[in-house]
PDB file of C-alpha atoms in Angstrom:
ATOM      1  CA  TYR D1365     122.160  87.280 106.347  1.00 73.00           C
ATOM      2  CA  LEU D1366     124.127  85.388 103.758  1.00 80.00           C
ATOM      3  CA  VAL D1367     126.611  82.740 104.876  1.00 78.00           C
ATOM      4  CA  ALA D1368     129.341  82.513 102.261  1.00 79.00           C
ATOM      5  CA  ARG D1369     132.982  81.660 101.777  1.00 79.00           C
ATOM      6  CA  CYS D1370     135.248  84.677 101.975  1.00 77.00           C
ATOM      7  CA  PRO D1371     138.817  84.337 100.659  1.00 75.00           C
ATOM      8  CA  LYS D1372     139.915  87.396 102.697  1.00 78.00           C
ATOM      9  CA  ALA D1373     138.665  85.792 105.911  1.00 73.00           C
ATOM     10  CA  ASP D1374     139.922  82.351 104.889  1.00 72.00           C
ATOM     11  CA  GLY D1375     136.615  80.718 105.665  1.00 74.00           C
ATOM     12  CA  LEU D1376     132.948  81.409 106.142  1.00 75.00           C
ATOM     13  CA  ARG D1377     131.594  84.871 106.879  1.00 76.00           C
ATOM     14  CA  HIS D1378     128.189  86.342 107.427  1.00 74.00           C
ATOM     15  CA  PHE D1379     127.059  89.189 105.234  1.00 76.00           C
ATOM     16  CA  ARG D1380     124.058  91.433 105.843  1.00 76.00           C
ATOM     17  CA  VAL D1381     122.122  91.269 102.600  1.00 81.00           C
ATOM     18  CA  ASP D1382     120.931  94.874 102.954  1.00 82.00           C
ATOM     19  CA  ARG D1383     124.565  96.027 102.973  1.00 81.00           C
ATOM     20  CA  ILE D1384     125.583  94.258  99.772  1.00 83.00           C
ATOM     21  CA  ASP D1385     126.045  96.915  97.084  1.00 88.00           C
ATOM     22  CA  GLY D1386     126.043  94.529  94.169  1.00 86.00           C
ATOM     23  CA  VAL D1387     127.013  91.129  92.888  1.00 85.00           C
ATOM     24  CA  MET D1388     129.023  90.004  89.910  1.00 87.00           C
ATOM     25  CA  LEU D1389     129.112  86.595  88.303  1.00 88.00           C
ATOM     26  CA  THR D1390     132.666  85.279  87.958  1.00 88.00           C
ATOM     27  CA  ALA D1391     134.279  82.039  86.889  1.00 89.00           C
ATOM     28  CA  ALA D1392     135.461  81.347  90.442  1.00 83.00           C
ATOM     29  CA  THR D1393     134.018  78.240  92.054  1.00 82.00           C
ATOM     30  CA  PHE D1394     133.793  76.852  95.542  1.00 78.00           C
ATOM     31  CA  GLU D1395     132.812  73.421  96.797  1.00 78.00           C
ATOM     32  CA  TYR D1396     131.308  73.013 100.224  1.00 76.00           C
ATOM     33  CA  PRO D1397     133.031  70.491 102.446  1.00 78.00           C
ATOM     34  CA  GLU D1398     131.165  67.177 102.349  1.00 84.00           C
ATOM     35  CA  ASP D1399     130.338  67.356 106.037  1.00 85.00           C
ATOM     36  CA  PHE D1400     129.036  70.960 105.954  1.00 80.00           C
ATOM     37  CA  ASP D1401     125.440  71.319 107.136  1.00 79.00           C
ATOM     38  CA  LEU D1402     124.109  74.884 107.158  1.00 78.00           C
ATOM     39  CA  SER D1403     121.330  74.102 109.649  1.00 74.00           C
ATOM     40  CA  GLU D1404     123.777  72.532 112.085  1.00 73.00           C
ATOM     41  CA  TYR D1405     126.273  75.374 111.585  1.00 74.00           C
ATOM     42  CA  VAL D1406     123.672  78.065 112.285  1.00 69.00           C
ATOM     43  CA  SER D1407     122.220  76.191 115.281  1.00 64.00           C
ATOM     44  CA  ARG D1408     125.561  76.478 117.127  1.00 66.00           C
ATOM     45  CA  MET D1409     125.895  80.224 116.549  1.00 66.00           C
ATOM     46  CA  TRP D1410     124.975  82.637 119.298  1.00 64.00           C
ATOM     47  CA  GLY D1411     123.793  85.667 117.349  1.00 65.00           C
ATOM     48  CA  ILE D1412     125.238  86.413 113.948  1.00 65.00           C
ATOM     49  CA  TYR D1413     128.926  86.289 114.751  1.00 67.00           C
ATOM     50  CA  SER D1414     130.705  82.998 114.666  1.00 69.00           C
ATOM     51  CA  GLY D1415     133.974  81.827 116.105  1.00 76.00           C
ATOM     52  CA  GLU D1416     135.468  78.722 117.543  1.00 83.00           C
ATOM     53  CA  PRO D1417     132.943  76.422 119.221  1.00 87.00           C
ATOM     54  CA  THR D1418     133.159  76.989 122.975  1.00 92.00           C
ATOM     55  CA  ARG D1419     131.587  74.817 125.660  1.00 95.00           C
ATOM     56  CA  VAL D1420     129.834  76.936 128.273  1.00 96.00           C
ATOM     57  CA  LYS D1421     128.319  76.030 131.607  1.00 98.00           C
ATOM     58  CA  VAL D1422     126.293  78.658 133.462  1.00 97.00           C
ATOM     59  CA  ARG D1423     124.339  78.468 136.716  1.00 98.00           C
ATOM     60  CA  PHE D1424     121.160  80.533 136.916  1.00 96.00           C
ATOM     61  CA  LEU D1425     119.215  81.498 140.001  1.00 94.00           C
ATOM     62  CA  ASP D1426     115.458  81.257 139.537  1.00 89.00           C
ATOM     63  CA  GLU D1427     114.760  84.902 140.279  1.00 89.00           C
ATOM     64  CA  MET D1428     112.021  86.953 138.660  1.00 82.00           C
ATOM     65  CA  ASN D1429     111.460  85.476 135.176  1.00 88.00           C
ATOM     66  CA  VAL D1430     114.924  83.978 134.640  1.00 93.00           C
ATOM     67  CA  VAL D1431     113.856  80.365 134.079  1.00 91.00           C
ATOM     68  CA  ASP D1432     110.979  81.379 131.807  1.00 92.00           C
ATOM     69  CA  ARG D1433     113.429  83.435 129.737  1.00 92.00           C
ATOM     70  CA  LEU D1434     115.915  80.571 129.602  1.00 92.00           C
ATOM     71  CA  HIS D1435     113.324  78.120 128.349  1.00 91.00           C
ATOM     72  CA  ALA D1436     112.119  80.589 125.726  1.00 91.00           C
ATOM     73  CA  GLU D1437     115.554  81.663 124.532  1.00 89.00           C
ATOM     74  CA  VAL D1438     117.431  78.352 124.389  1.00 89.00           C
ATOM     75  CA  SER D1439     114.620  75.963 123.445  1.00 86.00           C
ATOM     76  CA  GLY D1440     115.528  76.118 119.744  1.00 82.00           C
ATOM     77  CA  ARG D1441     119.166  75.237 120.311  1.00 85.00           C
ATOM     78  CA  PRO D1442     119.717  71.501 119.787  1.00 85.00           C
ATOM     79  CA  SER D1443     123.030  71.540 121.667  1.00 87.00           C
ATOM     80  CA  ALA D1444     121.616  73.317 124.737  1.00 91.00           C
ATOM     81  CA  GLN D1445     121.021  71.291 127.891  1.00 94.00           C
ATOM     82  CA  LEU D1446     119.017  73.113 130.541  1.00 94.00           C
ATOM     83  CA  TYR D1447     118.380  71.260 133.760  1.00 94.00           C
ATOM     84  CA  GLN D1448     117.326  71.979 137.308  1.00 95.00           C
ATOM     85  CA  VAL D1449     120.074  71.453 139.894  1.00 95.00           C
ATOM     86  CA  ASP D1450     117.901  72.039 142.942  1.00 94.00           C
ATOM     87  CA  GLU D1451     115.052  74.242 144.089  1.00 91.00           C
ATOM     88  CA  GLY D1452     115.786  77.660 142.630  1.00 91.00           C
ATOM     89  CA  THR D1453     118.938  76.756 140.679  1.00 95.00           C
ATOM     90  CA  TRP D1454     119.286  75.784 137.015  1.00 96.00           C
ATOM     91  CA  GLU D1455     122.287  75.083 134.802  1.00 97.00           C
ATOM     92  CA  LEU D1456     122.761  75.595 131.096  1.00 96.00           C
ATOM     93  CA  VAL D1457     125.398  73.597 129.220  1.00 97.00           C
ATOM     94  CA  ASP D1458     125.873  74.423 125.560  1.00 94.00           C
ATOM     95  CA  THR D1459     128.454  74.732 122.815  1.00 91.00           C
ATOM     96  CA  VAL D1460     128.299  78.177 121.269  1.00 90.00           C
ATOM     97  CA  MET D1461     129.970  79.976 118.405  1.00 84.00           C
ATOM     98  CA  GLY D1462     130.032  83.706 119.036  1.00 80.00           C
ATOM     99  CA  ILE D1463     131.217  83.877 122.629  1.00 88.00           C
ATOM    100  CA  SER D1464     131.219  87.700 122.690  1.00 89.00           C
ATOM    101  CA  GLU D1465     127.504  87.795 121.874  1.00 89.00           C
ATOM    102  CA  PHE D1466     126.866  85.059 124.423  1.00 92.00           C
ATOM    103  CA  ARG D1467     128.714  87.158 127.020  1.00 94.00           C
ATOM    104  CA  THR D1468     126.519  90.169 126.174  1.00 92.00           C
ATOM    105  CA  TRP D1469     123.409  87.992 126.532  1.00 92.00           C
ATOM    106  CA  LEU D1470     124.606  86.710 129.911  1.00 94.00           C
ATOM    107  CA  ARG D1471     124.988  90.271 131.196  1.00 94.00           C
ATOM    108  CA  THR D1472     121.245  90.777 130.764  1.00 92.00           C
ATOM    109  CA  PHE D1473     120.731  88.327 133.644  1.00 94.00           C
ATOM    110  CA  GLY D1474     122.878  90.357 136.050  1.00 92.00           C
ATOM    111  CA  SER D1475     123.746  88.528 139.252  1.00 92.00           C
ATOM    112  CA  SER D1476     121.245  85.759 138.438  1.00 95.00           C
ATOM    113  CA  ALA D1477     123.834  84.145 136.121  1.00 95.00           C
ATOM    114  CA  VAL D1478     127.174  82.704 137.232  1.00 96.00           C
ATOM    115  CA  VAL D1479     129.602  81.324 134.648  1.00 97.00           C
ATOM    116  CA  LEU D1480     131.125  78.006 135.706  1.00 98.00           C
ATOM    117  CA  GLU D1481     132.956  77.307 132.423  1.00 97.00           C
ATOM    118  CA  PRO D1482     135.047  78.393 130.610  1.00 97.00           C
ATOM    119  CA  GLU D1483     137.321  80.198 133.040  1.00 97.00           C
ATOM    120  CA  GLU D1484     138.201  82.859 130.450  1.00 96.00           C
ATOM    121  CA  LEU D1485     134.545  83.886 130.098  1.00 96.00           C
ATOM    122  CA  ARG D1486     134.152  83.897 133.869  1.00 97.00           C
ATOM    123  CA  SER D1487     137.236  86.138 134.221  1.00 96.00           C
ATOM    124  CA  GLN D1488     135.941  88.526 131.561  1.00 95.00           C
ATOM    125  CA  LEU D1489     132.626  88.938 133.377  1.00 95.00           C
ATOM    126  CA  ILE D1490     134.375  89.387 136.726  1.00 95.00           C
ATOM    127  CA  GLY D1491     136.554  92.106 135.174  1.00 95.00           C
ATOM    128  CA  SER D1492     133.506  93.803 133.692  1.00 93.00           C
ATOM    129  CA  ALA D1493     131.688  93.697 137.040  1.00 92.00           C
ATOM    130  CA  GLU D1494     134.730  95.141 138.807  1.00 95.00           C
ATOM    131  CA  ARG D1495     134.900  98.009 136.292  1.00 94.00           C
ATOM    132  CA  MET D1496     131.192  98.704 136.787  1.00 90.00           C
ATOM    133  CA  ARG D1497     131.604  98.689 140.553  1.00 92.00           C
ATOM    134  CA  GLU D1498     134.493 101.131 140.274  1.00 92.00           C
ATOM    135  CA  ILE D1499     132.502 103.438 138.015  1.00 90.00           C
ATOM    136  CA  TYR D1500     129.382 103.328 140.176  1.00 87.00           C
ATOM    137  CA  SER D1501     131.298 103.770 143.421  1.00 90.00           C
ATOM    138  CA  ARG D1502     132.488 107.204 142.309  1.00 87.00           C
ATOM    139  CA  GLN D1503     130.222 110.116 143.032  1.00 73.00           C
ATOM    140  CA  PRO D1504     129.053 111.566 139.726  1.00 73.00           C
ATOM    141  CA  VAL D1505     129.846 115.055 138.560  1.00 66.00           C
ATOM    142  CA  LEU D1506     126.743 116.879 137.432  1.00 68.00           C
ATOM    143  CA  SER D1507     127.232 118.359 133.993  1.00 68.00           C
ATOM    144  CA  GLY D1508     126.475 122.060 133.730  1.00 63.00           C
ATOM    145  CA  SER D1509     126.471 122.610 137.492  1.00 55.00           C
ATOM    146  CA  GLY D1510     129.587 124.731 137.397  1.00 54.00           C
ATOM    147  CA  GLU D1511     131.196 122.265 139.770  1.00 52.00           C
ATOM    148  CA  GLU D1512     132.897 120.026 137.217  1.00 52.00           C
ATOM    149  CA  GLY D1513     136.072 118.521 138.514  1.00 50.00           C
ATOM    150  CA  ARG D1514     134.799 118.047 142.062  1.00 48.00           C
ATOM    151  CA  SER D1515     134.218 114.444 142.964  1.00 49.00           C
ATOM    152  CA  ASP D1516     131.360 115.443 145.254  1.00 47.00           C
ATOM    153  CA  ALA D1517     129.755 117.993 142.931  1.00 41.00           C
ATOM    154  CA  GLY D1518     126.069 118.247 143.649  1.00 41.00           C
ATOM    155  CA  PHE D1519     126.195 115.768 146.527  1.00 43.00           C
ATOM    156  CA  GLY D1520     126.100 117.462 149.888  1.00 42.00           C
ATOM    157  CA  SER D1521     124.513 115.720 152.819  1.00 42.00           C
ATOM    158  CA  THR D1522     121.202 115.570 150.988  1.00 43.00           C
ATOM    159  CA  GLY D1523     122.138 116.447 147.432  1.00 45.00           C
ATOM    160  CA  VAL D1524     119.401 119.105 147.514  1.00 46.00           C
ATOM    161  CA  SER D1525     120.029 122.786 148.137  1.00 43.00           C
ATOM    162  CA  GLU D1526     117.624 124.574 150.344  1.00 44.00           C
ATOM    163  CA  GLY D1527     116.649 128.108 149.846  1.00 43.00           C
TER     164      GLY D1527
END
């Protein structure tokens, strides 16, 4: 990826180098802000997408390999603070840029991760979980069974026809 100033975006953008068709030298110039540090900028990003820095606080239950994953996946983030709350419970506090990618990452932990802050992220995950519950609570319609449109298609008392 290339981090560069983009006049259309009025700021920095990330460009996939393999998707750049060509370059052209122009007379246009750009000066980096004095306080800009690429290493620090990239260290706050969660994935390749940036955004406003957002403080997050997430509680993790030490189930399966959750804590091992946390240590492996956040150890390179200077702003990440991972600490044990009590036996079987850990908390991650971090400031991330790219909250949508962070949200996607959190979903990989399922019910082992609980967002404490920010409330907006917590609400988004609650909404997503409610939609999943609604979808999974419906009985599926089996495609090609000739019973499309029936909410119980293919699901009798056993779901298996005898004969």
